[in-house]
Structure formats: structure tokens, C-alpha cells
mmCIF file of C-alpha atoms in Angstrom:
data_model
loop_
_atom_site.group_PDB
_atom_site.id
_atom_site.type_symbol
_atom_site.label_atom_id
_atom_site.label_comp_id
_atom_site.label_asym_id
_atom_site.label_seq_id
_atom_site.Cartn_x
_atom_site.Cartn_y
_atom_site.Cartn_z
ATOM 1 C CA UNK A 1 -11.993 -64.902 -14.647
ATOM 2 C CA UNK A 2 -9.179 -66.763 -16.518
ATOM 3 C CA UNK A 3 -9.248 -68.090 -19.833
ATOM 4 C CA UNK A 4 -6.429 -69.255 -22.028
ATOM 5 C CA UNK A 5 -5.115 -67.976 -25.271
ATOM 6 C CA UNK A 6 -3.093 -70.245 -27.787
ATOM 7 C CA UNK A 7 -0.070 -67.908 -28.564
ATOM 8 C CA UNK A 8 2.557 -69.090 -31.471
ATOM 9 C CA UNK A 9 0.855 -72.390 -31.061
ATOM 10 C CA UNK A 10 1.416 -72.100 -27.259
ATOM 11 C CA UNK A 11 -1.241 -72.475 -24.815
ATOM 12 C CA UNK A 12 -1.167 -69.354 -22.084
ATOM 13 C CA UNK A 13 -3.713 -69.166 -19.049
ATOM 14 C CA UNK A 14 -4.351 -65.622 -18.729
ATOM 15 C CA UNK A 15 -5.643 -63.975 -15.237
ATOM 16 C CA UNK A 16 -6.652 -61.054 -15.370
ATOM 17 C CA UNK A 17 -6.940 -58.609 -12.655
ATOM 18 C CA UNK A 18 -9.608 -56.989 -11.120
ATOM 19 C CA UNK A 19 -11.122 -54.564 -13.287
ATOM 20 C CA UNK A 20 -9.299 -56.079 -16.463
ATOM 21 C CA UNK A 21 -11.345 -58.469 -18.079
ATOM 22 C CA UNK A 22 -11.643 -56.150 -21.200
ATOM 23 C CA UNK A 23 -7.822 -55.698 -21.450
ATOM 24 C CA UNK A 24 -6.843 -55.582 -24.890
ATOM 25 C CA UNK A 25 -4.659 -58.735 -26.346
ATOM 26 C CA UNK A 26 -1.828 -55.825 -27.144
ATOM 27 C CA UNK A 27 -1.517 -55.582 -23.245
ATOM 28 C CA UNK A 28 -1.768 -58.997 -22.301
ATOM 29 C CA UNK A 29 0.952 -59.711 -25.304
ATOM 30 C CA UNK A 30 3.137 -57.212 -24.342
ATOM 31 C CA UNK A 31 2.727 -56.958 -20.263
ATOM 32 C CA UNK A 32 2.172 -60.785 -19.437
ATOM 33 C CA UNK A 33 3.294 -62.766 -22.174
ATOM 34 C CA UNK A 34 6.528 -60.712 -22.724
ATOM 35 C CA UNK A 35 5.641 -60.963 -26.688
ATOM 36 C CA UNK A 36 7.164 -57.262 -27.594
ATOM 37 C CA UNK A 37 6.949 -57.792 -31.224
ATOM 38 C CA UNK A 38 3.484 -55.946 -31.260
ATOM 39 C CA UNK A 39 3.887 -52.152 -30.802
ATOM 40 C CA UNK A 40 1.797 -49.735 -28.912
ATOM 41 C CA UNK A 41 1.391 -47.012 -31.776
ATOM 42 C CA UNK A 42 -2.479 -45.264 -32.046
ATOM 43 C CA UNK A 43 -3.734 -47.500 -29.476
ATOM 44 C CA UNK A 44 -7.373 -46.662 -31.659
ATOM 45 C CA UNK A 45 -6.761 -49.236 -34.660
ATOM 46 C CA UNK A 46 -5.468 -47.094 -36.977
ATOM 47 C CA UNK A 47 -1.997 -47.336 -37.630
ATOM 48 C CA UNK A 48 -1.664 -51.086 -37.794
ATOM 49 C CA UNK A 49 1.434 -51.631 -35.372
ATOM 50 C CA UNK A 50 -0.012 -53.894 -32.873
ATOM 51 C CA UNK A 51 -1.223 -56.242 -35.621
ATOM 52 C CA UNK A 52 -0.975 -59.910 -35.063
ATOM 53 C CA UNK A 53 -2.692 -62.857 -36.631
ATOM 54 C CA UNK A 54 -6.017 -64.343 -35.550
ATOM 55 C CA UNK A 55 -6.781 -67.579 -37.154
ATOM 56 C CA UNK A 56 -4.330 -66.475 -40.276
ATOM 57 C CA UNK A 57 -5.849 -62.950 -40.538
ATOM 58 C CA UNK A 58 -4.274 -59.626 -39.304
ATOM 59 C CA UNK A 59 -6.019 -58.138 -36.529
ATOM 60 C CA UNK A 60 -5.371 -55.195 -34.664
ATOM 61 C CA UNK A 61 -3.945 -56.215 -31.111
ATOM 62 C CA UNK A 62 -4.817 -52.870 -29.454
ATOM 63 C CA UNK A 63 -8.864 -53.274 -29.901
ATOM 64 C CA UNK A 64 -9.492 -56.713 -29.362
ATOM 65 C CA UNK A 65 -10.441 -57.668 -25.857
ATOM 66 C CA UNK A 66 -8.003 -60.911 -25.232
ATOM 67 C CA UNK A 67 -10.890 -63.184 -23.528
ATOM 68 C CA UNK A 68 -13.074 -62.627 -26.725
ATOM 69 C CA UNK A 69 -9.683 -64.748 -28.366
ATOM 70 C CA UNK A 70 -10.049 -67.691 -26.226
ATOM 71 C CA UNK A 71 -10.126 -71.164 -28.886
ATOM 72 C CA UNK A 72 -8.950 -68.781 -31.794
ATOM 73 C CA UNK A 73 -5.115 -69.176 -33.038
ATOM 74 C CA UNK A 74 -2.757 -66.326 -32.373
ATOM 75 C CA UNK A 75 0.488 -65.365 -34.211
ATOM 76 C CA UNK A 76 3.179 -62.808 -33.228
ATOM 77 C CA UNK A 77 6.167 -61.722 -35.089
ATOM 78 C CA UNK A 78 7.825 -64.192 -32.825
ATOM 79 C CA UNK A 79 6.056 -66.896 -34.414
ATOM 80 C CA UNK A 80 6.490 -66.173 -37.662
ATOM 81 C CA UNK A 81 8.558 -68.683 -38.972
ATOM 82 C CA UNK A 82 9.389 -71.035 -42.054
ATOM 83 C CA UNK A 83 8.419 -74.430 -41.295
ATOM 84 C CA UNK A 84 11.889 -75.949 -40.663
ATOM 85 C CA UNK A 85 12.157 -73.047 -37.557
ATOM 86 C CA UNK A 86 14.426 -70.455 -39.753
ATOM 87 C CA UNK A 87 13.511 -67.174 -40.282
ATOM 88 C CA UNK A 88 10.058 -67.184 -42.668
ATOM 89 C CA UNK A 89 10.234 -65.777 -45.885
ATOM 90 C CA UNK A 90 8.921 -62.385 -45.358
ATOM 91 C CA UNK A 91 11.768 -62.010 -43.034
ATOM 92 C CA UNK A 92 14.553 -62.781 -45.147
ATOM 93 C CA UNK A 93 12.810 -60.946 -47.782
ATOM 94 C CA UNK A 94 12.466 -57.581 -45.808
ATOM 95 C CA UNK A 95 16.322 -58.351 -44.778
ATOM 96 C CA UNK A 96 17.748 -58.464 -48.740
ATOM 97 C CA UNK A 97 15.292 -55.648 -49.741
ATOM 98 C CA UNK A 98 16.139 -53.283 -46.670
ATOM 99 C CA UNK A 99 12.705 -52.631 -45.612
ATOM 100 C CA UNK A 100 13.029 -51.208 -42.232
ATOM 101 C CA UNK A 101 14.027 -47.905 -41.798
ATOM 102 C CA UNK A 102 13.007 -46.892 -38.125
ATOM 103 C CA UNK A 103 11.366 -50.637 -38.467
ATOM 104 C CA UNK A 104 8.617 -49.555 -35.559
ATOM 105 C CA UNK A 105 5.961 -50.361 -38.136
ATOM 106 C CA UNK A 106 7.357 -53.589 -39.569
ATOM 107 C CA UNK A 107 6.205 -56.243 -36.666
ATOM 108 C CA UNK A 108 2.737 -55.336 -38.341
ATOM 109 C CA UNK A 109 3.514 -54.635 -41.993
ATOM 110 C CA UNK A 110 5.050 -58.050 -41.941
ATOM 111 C CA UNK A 111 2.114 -60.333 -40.439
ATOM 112 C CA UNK A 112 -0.175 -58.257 -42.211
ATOM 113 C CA UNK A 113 1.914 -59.633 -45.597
ATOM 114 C CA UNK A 114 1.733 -62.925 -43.922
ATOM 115 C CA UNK A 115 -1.726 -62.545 -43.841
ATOM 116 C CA UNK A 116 -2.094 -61.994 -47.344
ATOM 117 C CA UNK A 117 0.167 -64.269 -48.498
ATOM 118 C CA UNK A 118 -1.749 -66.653 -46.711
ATOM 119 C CA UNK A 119 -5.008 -66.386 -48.830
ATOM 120 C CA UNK A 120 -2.866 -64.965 -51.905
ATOM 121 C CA UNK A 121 -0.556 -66.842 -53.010
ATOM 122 C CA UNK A 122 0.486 -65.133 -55.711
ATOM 123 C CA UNK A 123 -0.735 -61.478 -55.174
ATOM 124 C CA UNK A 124 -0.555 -58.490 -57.319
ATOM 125 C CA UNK A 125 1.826 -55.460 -56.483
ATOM 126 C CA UNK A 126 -2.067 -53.965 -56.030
ATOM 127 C CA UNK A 127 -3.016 -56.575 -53.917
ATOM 128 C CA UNK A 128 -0.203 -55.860 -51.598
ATOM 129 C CA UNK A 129 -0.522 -52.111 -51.419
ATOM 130 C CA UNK A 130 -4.448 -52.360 -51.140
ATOM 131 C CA UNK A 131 -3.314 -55.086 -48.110
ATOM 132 C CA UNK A 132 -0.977 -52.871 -46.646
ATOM 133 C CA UNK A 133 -2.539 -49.663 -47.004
ATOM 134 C CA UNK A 134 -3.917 -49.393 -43.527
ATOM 135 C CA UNK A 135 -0.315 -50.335 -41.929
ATOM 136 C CA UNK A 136 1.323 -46.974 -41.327
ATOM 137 C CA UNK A 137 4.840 -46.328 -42.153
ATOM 138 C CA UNK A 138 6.092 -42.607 -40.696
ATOM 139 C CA UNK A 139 10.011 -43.614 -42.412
ATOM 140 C CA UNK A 140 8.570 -43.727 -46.170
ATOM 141 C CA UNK A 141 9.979 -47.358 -46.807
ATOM 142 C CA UNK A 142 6.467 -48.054 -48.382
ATOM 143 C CA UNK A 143 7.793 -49.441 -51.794
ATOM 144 C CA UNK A 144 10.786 -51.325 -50.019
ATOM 145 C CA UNK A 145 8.293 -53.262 -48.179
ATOM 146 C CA UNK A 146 6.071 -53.750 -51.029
ATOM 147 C CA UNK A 147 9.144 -55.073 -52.696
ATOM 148 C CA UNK A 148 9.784 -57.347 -49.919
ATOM 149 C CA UNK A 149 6.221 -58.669 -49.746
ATOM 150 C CA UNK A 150 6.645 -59.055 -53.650
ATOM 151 C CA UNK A 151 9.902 -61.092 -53.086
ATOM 152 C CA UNK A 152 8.786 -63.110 -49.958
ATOM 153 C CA UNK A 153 5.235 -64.230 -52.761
ATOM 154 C CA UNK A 154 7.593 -65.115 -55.246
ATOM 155 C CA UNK A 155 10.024 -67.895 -53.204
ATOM 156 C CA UNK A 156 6.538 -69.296 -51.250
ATOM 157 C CA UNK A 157 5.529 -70.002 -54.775
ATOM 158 C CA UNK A 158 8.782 -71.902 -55.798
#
């Protein structure tokens, strides 16, 4: 049965085939929608690089069936953005503080910030790690990104 899913503000009508109505958003992001910013990393939840937004909180893309999502609000890396369309201010923040190494982990690690810097505006260096802490990073660029996240609070606030 088809339903649609509001992607990056986007409307999408999704139909999926037989035997897929459970198909995880990751799939449907990646496969149909052509979104490649989420990654395909556990596929069980646990390493946090398939997270995307739902309704301004990170969620992880590889669990969540995509017809359960239909009315909700969805953001990708690709939609990240500053208001004015340039890149948002997590992104030029992880640029000047170098925080992707291998970068396969940074898609989520950076709308998992988003996320945080959405209810926080102002958050703690252990409000980002306690954030981040499920979002695995194989490289070791864990306090570069923390840095970033730190950087990226500080010019939202100006």
C-alpha cells in the first residue's frame, strides 16, 4: 500500500513492493529516494550511521519501518541547511575543525548534533558527548567532532 513521506520538506509517495511494507526508512532513503547521506553501518541500531531526523530528533534510519513515518517530518544530511540555503552551521563547523577522518560516521554524528542543538541551545561539552555517545566513530575523531558541535552551538547562539 503506498503512503507518502515528507523528506527535506519534500513530499515523496512511496510504493512499496510486495512483501515490503516493513522496509526500513534507511532502504527506502537510500534505494528509492536516492538520499545516500544515511549509511548502512550495524543495520541493528547501534552504531548510529543511518541516523536522520524525525520531527527534529535523531532516529535511527535502519529500524524504523518507513510507513510508520507517514505525517512525521524527515531530515537527511541533504537537508541540513542554514536558512538562507548555505551550508548549516554544523557543516562549516566540522569543515574548520577537521572532523572527518574516514567521515563514514559523520552523516549521523552531524544530525544527531543537529538534534541537540535543536533542544540545546547552548549545550555543555557533557551534553554533547552524552548526545553523541551512541554515534560510533571507528577513525577516533571523537573530540574533533565534539569540538565542532561545540563551535557550530556557539555561532547559532550569536
Amino acid at each position: 500500500m503506498a503512503f507518502t513521506l515528507t523528506v527535506n520538506g519534500t513530499p515523496h509517495v512511496i510504493e512499496p513492493g510486495e512483501g515490503e511494507e516493513d522496509i526500513p526508512l534507511l532502504y527506502v532513503l537510500r534505494d528509492t529516494l536516492r538520499l545516500n547521506g544515511a549509511k548502512y553501518g550495524c543495520g541493528v541500531g547501534q552504531c548510529g550511521a543511518c541516523t536522520v531526523l524525525r520531527d527534529g530528533a535523531p532516529v535511527r534510519s535502519c529500524l524504523v519501518p518507513a510507513a510508520s513515518l507517514q505525517g512525521r517530518e524527515l531530515t537527511t544530511l541533504e537537508g541540513l541547511r542554514a536558512p538562507d540555503g548555505t551550508l548549516h552551521a554544523l557543516q562549516r563547523a566540522f569543515l574548520a575543525e577537521q572532523a572527518g577522518q574516514c567521515a563514514y560516521c559523520i552523516p549521523g554524528m552531524m544530525l544527531t548534533a543537529a538534534g541537540l542543538l535543536q533542544r540545546k541551545r547552548s549545550p555543555t561539552e557533557a551534553d554533547i558527548r552524552t548526545a553523541l555517545d551512541a554515534n560510533l566513530c571507528r577513525c577516533g575523531s571523537h573530540n574533533r567532532i565534539v569540538r565542532a558541535v561545540q563551535r557550530a552551538a556557539t555561532e547559532l547562539a550569536k
